[in-house]
Short mmCIF file of C-alpha atoms and ligand atoms in Angstrom, two decimals:
data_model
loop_
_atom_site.label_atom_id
_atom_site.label_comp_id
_atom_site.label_asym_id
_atom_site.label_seq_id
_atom_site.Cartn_x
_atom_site.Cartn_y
_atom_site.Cartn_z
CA UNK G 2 2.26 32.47 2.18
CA UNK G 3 5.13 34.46 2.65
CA UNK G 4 6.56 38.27 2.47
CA UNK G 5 8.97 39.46 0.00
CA UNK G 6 11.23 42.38 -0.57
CA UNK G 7 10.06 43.18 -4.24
CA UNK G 8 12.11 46.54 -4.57
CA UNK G 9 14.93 48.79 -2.96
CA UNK G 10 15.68 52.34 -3.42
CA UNK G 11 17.66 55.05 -1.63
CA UNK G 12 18.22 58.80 -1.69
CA UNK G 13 21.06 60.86 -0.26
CA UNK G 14 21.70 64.66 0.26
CA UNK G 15 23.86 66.35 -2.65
CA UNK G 16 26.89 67.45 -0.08
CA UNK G 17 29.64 65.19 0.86
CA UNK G 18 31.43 66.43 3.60
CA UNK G 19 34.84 65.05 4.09
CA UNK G 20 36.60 64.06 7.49
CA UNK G 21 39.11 66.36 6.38
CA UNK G 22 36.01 68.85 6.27
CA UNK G 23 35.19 68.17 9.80
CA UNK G 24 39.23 68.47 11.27
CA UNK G 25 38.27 72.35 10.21
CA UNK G 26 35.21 72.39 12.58
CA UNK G 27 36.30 70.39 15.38
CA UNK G 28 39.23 68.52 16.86
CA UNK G 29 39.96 65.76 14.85
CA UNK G 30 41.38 64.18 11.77
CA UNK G 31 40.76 61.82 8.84
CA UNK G 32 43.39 59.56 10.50
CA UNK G 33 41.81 59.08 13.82
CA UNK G 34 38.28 58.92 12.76
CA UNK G 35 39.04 56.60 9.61
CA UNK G 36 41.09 54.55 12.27
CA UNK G 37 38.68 54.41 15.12
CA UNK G 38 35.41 54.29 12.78
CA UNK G 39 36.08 53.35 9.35
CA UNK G 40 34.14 56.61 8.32
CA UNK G 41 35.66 58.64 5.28
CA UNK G 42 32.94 61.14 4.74
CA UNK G 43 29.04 60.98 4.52
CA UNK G 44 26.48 63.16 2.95
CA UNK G 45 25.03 65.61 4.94
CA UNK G 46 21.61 67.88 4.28
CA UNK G 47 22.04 71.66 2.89
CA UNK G 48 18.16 71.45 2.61
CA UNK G 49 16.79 68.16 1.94
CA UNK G 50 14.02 66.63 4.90
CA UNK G 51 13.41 63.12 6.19
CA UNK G 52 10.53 64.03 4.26
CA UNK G 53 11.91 65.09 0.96
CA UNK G 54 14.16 61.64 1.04
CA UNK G 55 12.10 59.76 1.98
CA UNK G 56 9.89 60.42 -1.00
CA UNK G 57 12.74 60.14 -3.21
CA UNK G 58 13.87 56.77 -1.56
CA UNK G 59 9.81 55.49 -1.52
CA UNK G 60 9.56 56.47 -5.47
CA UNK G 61 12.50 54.79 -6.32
CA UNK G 62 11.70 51.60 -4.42
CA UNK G 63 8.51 51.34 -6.07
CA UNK G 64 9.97 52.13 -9.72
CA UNK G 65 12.22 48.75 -8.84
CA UNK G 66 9.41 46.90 -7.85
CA UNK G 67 7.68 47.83 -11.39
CA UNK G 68 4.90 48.92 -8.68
CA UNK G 69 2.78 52.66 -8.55
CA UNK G 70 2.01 54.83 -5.41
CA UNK G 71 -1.82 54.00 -6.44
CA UNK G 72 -0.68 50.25 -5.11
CA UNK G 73 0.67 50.89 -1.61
CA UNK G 74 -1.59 49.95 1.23
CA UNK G 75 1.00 50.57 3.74
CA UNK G 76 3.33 53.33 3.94
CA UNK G 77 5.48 52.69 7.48
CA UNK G 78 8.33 55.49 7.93
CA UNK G 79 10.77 54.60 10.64
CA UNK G 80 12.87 57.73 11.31
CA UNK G 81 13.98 59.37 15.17
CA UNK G 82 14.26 62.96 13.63
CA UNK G 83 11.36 64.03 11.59
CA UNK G 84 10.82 67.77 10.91
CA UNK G 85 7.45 67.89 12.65
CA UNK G 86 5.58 66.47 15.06
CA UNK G 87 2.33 66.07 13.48
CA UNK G 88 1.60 65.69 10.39
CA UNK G 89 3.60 62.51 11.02
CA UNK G 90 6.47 61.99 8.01
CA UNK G 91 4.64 59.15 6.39
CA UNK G 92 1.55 61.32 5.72
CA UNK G 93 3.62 64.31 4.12
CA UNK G 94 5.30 61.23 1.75
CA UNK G 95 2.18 59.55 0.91
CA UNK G 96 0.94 63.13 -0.05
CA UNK G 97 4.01 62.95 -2.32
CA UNK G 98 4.18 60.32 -3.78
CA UNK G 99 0.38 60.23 -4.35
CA UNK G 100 -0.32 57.31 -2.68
CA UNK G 101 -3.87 57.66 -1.73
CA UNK G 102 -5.19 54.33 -0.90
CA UNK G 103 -2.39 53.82 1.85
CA UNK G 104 -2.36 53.68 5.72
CA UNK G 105 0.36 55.93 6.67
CA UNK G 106 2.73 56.31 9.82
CA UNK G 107 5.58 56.68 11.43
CA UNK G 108 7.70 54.40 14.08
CA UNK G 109 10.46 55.39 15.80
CA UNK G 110 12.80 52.62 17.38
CA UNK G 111 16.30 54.85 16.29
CA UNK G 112 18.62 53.27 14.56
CA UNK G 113 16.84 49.39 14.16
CA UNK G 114 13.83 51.36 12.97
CA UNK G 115 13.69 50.30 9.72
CA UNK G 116 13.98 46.87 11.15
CA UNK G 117 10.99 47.44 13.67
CA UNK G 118 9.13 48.83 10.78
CA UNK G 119 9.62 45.80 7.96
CA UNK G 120 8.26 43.74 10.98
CA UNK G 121 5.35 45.37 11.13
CA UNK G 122 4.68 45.26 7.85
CA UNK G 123 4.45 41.35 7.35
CA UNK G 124 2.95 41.11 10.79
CA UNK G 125 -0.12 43.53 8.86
CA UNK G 126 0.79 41.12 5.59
CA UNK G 127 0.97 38.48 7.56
CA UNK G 128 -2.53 38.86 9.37
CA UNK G 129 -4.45 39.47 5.92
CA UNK G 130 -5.12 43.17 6.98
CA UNK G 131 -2.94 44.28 3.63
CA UNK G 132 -0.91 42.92 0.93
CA UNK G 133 1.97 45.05 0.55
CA UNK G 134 3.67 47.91 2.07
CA UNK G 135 6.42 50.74 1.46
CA UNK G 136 8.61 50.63 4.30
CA UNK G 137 10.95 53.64 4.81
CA UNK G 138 13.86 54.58 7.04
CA UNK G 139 15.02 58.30 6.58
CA UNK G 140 17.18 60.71 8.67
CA UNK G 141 18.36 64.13 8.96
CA UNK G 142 20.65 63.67 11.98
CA UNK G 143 22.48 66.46 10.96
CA UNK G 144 20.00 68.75 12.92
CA UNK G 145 20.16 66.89 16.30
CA UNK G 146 23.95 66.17 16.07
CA UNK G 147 25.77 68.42 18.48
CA UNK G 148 28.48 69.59 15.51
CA UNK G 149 30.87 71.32 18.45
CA UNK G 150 30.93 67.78 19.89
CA UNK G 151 33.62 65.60 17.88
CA UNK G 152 32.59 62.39 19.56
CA UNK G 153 29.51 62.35 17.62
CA UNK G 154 29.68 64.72 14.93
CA UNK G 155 32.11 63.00 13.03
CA UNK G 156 29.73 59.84 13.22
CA UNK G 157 26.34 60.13 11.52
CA UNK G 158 25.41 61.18 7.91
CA UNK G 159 21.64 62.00 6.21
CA UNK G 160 19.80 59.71 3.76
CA UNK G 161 17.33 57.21 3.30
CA UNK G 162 16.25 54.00 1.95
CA UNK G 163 13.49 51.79 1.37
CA UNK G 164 12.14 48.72 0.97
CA UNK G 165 8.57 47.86 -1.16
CA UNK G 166 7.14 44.35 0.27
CA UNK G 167 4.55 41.95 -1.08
CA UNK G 168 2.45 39.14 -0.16
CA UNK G 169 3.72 36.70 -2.35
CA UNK G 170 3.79 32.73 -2.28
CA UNK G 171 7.63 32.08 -2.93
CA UNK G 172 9.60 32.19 0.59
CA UNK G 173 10.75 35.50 1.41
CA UNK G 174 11.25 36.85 5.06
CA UNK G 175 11.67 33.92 7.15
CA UNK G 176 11.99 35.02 10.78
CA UNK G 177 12.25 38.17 12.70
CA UNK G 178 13.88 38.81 16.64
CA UNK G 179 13.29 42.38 18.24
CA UNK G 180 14.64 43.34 21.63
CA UNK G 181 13.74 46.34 23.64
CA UNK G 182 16.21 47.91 26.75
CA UNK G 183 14.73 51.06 28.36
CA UNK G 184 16.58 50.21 31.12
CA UNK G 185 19.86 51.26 28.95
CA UNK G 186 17.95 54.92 27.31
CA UNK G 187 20.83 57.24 28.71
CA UNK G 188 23.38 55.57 26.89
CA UNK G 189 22.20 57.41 23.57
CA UNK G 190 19.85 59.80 23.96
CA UNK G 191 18.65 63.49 22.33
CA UNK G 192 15.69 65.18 24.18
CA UNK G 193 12.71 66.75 22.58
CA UNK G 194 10.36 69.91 23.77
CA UNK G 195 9.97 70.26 27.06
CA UNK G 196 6.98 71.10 28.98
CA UNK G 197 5.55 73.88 28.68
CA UNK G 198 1.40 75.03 29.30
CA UNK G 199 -0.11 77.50 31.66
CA UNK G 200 0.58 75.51 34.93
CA UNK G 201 4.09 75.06 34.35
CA UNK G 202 7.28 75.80 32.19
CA UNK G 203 10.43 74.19 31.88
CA UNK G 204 13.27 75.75 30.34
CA UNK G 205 13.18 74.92 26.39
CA UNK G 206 16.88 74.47 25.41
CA UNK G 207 17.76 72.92 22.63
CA UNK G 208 19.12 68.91 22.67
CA UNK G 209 21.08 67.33 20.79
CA UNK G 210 22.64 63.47 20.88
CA UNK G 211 24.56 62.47 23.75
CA UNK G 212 26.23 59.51 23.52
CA UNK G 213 28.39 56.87 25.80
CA UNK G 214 30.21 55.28 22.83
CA UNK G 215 32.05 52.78 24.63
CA UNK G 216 28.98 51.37 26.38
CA UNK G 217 26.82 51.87 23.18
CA UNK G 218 30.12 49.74 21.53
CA UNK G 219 30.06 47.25 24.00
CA UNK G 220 26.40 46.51 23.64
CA UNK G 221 26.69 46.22 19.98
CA UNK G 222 29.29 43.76 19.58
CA UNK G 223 27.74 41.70 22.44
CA UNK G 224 23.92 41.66 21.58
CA UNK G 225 23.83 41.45 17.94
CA UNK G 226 25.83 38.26 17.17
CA UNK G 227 23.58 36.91 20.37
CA UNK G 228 20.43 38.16 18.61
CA UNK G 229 21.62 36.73 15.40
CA UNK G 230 22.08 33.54 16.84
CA UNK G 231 18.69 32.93 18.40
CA UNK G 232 17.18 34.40 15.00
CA UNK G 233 19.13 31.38 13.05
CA UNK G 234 18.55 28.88 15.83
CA UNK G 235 14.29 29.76 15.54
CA UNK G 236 14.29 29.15 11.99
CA UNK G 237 16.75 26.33 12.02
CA UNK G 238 19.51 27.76 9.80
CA UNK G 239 23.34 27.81 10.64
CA UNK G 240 25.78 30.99 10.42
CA UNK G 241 27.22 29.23 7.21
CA UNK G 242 23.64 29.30 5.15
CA UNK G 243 23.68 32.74 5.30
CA UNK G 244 24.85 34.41 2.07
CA UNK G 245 25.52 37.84 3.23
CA UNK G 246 25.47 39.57 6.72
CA UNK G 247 23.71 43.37 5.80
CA UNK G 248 24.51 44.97 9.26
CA UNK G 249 23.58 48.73 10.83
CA UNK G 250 26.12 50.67 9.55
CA UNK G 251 27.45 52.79 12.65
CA UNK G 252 31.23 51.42 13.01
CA UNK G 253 33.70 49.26 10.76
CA UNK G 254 35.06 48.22 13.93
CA UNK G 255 31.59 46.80 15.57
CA UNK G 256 31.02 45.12 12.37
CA UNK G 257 34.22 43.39 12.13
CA UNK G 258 33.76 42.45 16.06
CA UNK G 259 30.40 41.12 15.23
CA UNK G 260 32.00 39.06 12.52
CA UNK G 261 34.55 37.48 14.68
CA UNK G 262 32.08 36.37 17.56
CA UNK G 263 30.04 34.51 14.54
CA UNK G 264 33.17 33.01 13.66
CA UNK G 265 32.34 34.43 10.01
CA UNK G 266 34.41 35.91 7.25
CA UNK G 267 34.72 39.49 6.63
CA UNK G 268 33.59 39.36 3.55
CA UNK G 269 29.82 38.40 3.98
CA UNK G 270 29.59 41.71 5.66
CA UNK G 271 29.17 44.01 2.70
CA UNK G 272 30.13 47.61 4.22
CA UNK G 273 29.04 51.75 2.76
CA UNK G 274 30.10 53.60 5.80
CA UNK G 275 33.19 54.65 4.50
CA UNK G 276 30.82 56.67 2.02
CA UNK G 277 27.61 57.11 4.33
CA UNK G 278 28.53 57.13 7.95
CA UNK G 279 25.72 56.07 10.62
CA UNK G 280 22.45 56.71 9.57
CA UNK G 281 20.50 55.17 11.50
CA UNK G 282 17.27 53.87 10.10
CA UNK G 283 18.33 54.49 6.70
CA UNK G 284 21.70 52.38 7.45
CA UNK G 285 20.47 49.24 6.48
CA UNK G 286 17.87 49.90 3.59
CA UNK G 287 20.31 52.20 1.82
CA UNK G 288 22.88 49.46 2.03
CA UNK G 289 20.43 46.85 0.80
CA UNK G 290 19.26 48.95 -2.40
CA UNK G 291 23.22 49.65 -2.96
CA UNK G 292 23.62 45.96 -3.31
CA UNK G 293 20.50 45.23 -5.18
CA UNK G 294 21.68 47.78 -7.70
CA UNK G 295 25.11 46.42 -8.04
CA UNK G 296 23.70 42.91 -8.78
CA UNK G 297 25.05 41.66 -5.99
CA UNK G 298 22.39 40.04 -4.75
CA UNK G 299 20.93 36.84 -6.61
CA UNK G 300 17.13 35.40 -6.50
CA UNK G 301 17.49 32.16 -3.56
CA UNK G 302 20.33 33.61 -1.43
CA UNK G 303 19.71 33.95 2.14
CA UNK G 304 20.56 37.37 3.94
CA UNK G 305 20.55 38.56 8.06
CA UNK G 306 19.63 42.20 8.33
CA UNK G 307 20.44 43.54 11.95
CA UNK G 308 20.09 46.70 13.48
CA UNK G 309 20.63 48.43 16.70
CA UNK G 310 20.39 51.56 18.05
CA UNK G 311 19.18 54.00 20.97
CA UNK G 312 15.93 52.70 23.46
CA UNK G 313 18.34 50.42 23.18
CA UNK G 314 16.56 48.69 20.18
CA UNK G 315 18.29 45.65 18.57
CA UNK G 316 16.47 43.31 16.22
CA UNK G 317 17.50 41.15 13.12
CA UNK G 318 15.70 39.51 10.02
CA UNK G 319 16.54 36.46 7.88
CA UNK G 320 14.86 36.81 3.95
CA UNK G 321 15.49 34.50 1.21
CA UNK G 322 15.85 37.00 -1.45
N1 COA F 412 38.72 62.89 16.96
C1 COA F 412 39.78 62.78 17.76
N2 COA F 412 39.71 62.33 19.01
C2 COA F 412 38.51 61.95 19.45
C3 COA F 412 37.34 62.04 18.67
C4 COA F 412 37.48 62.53 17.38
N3 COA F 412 36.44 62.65 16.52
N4 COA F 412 36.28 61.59 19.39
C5 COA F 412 36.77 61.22 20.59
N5 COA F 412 38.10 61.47 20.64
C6 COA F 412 39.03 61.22 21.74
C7 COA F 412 38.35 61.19 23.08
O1 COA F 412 38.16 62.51 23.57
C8 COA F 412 39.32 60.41 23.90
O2 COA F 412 40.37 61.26 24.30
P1 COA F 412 40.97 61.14 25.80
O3 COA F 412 41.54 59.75 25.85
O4 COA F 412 41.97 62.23 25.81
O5 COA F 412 39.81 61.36 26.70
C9 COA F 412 39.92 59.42 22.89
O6 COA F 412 39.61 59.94 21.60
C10 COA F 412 39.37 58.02 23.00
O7 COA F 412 37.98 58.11 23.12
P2 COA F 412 37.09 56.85 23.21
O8 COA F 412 35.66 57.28 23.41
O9 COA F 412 37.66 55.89 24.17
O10 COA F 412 37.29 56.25 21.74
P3 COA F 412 36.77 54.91 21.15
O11 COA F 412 37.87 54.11 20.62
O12 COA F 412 35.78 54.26 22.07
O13 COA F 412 35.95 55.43 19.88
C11 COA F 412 33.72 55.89 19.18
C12 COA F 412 34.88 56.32 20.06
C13 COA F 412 32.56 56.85 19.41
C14 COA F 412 34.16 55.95 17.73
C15 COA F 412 33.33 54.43 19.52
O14 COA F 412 33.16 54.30 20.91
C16 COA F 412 32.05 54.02 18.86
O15 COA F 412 31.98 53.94 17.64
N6 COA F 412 31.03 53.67 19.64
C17 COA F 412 29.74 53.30 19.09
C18 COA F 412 29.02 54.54 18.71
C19 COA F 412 27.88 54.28 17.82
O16 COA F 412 27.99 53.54 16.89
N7 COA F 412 26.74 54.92 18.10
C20 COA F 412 25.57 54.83 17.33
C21 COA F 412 24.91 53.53 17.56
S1 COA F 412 23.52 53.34 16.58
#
């Protein structure tokens, strides 16, 4: 028995906004954030939710799959900026999409989310307890992105993706590694409401994301390739089996340093952040239905997803697609 990704679909906010775009808001320029990031514009929300893509993403996953909403058991929706706090994101989508039969929340691990949340899935699949599940990442980072702050502004984008899994008997996913680092929470972080109730009240300003990016940089292009390694080594597969690399899209340059410390070519490390920018738990899932949908990815090839993010999170998969 195995789990397999049956469908792929994505959804991204109507605006593009250009680097160029940004140089009028902030401090910067194409040339230095193309240079430094690989980043030539992402889409960015003028009124669409985590909610309202996510739908999108779900319905279109499903439509691929050749499944219905009435089929989901599962509905999992990682995402580190929904709009409320309760009714959790997955609820509002499975009131969408009309998928009544299915369990629905959300998960939050940033930007390996989505990651954190496909493992859960076959762990549930895996256990007997269902027998498929819609798994979504979806962000609006544009409303907890400081946009006076060019550091980060200039980074993330809105969107989201998703991913409909089956039990199935063919292989499919064929090995997970997660990592947790609390220790390492202040390198990327973005507060939420503060307390506040009759005993006491602290001051309720508004947060956005602060970020070290040299440390969160640093971590990156150390821990994934290690993390991708002891995935391989577990289920007994060499960097060369692997057919393509679909990496957290945050940085051209952390991708390319990831590359080199596998001591594998650029080109298994398919790339959309020059469109996209980093968004987070939609980064990989939008990337994978982008490939799916270009037919670039044939029945029996082997991929590595890997994500990482704020906590820190980091975590990678290997699927025989
Ligand atoms: N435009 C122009 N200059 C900018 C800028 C921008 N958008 N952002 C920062 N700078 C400036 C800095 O102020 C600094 O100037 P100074 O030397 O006068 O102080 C200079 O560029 C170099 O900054 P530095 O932070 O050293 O740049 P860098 O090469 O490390 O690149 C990041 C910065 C953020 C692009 C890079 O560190 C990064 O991508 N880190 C990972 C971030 C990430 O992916 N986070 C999400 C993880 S899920």
């Amino acid at each position: 028995m195995s789990v397999k990704i049956i469908g792929t679909g994505s959804a991204l906010p109507e605006k593009i906004v250009t680097n160029d775009d940004l140089a009028q808001l902030v401090e910067t320029s194409d040339e230095w954030i193309r240079e430094r990031t690989g980043i030539g514009s992402r889409h960015i929300s003028t009124g669409e939710t985590v909610v309202s893509l996510a739908a999108r993403a779900g319905e279109r996953a499903l439509e691929n799959a050749g499944r219905t909403a009435a089929d989901v058991q599962l509905l999992l929706l990682a995402t580190a900026a929904p709009e409320t706090g309760i009714p959790c994101a997955a609820c509002q989508v499975q009131s969408i999409l009309g998928a009544a039969g299915a369990v629905a929340f959300d998960l939050n691990a940033a930007c390996a989310g989505f990651l954190f949340a496909l493992h859960t899935a076959c762990a549930y699949i895996e256990a007997g307890i269902y027998e498929n599940a819609l798994v979504v990442g979806s962000e609006v980072l544009s409303k907890i992105v400081d946009w006076t702050d060019r550091s980060t502004c200039v980074l993330f984008g809105d969107g989201a993706g998703a991913a409909y899994v089956e039990r199935c008997d063919e292989p499919g996913i064929l090995g997970f590694v997660q990592h947790s680092d609390g220790t390492k929470g202040e390198v990327l972080q973005c507060g939420g409401r503060q307390l506040s109730n009759p005993y006491i009240s602290l001051p309720q300003e508004p947060s956005f994301v602060k970020m070290d990016g040299r440390e969160v940089f640093a971590f990156a292009v150390r821990q994934v390739p290690a993390c991708i390694q002891e995935l391989l080594g577990r289920i007994g597969l060499e960097t060369g089996d692997v057919d393509l690399y679909v990496l957290h899209q945050a940085n051209r340059r952390i991708v390319e340093g990831i590359a080199r410390r596998l001591a594998v070519a650029e080109d298994r490390f398919p790339m959309n952040l020059d469109r996209v920018g980093n968004m987070s738990s939609a980064a990989i899932p939008v990337l994978l239905d982008e490939l799916n949908r270009a037919g670039r990815l044939r029945a029996g090839m082997t991929l590595v997803l890997s994500g990482f993010g704020a906590g820190l999170t980091y975590g990678a998969c290997a699927l025989r697609w």
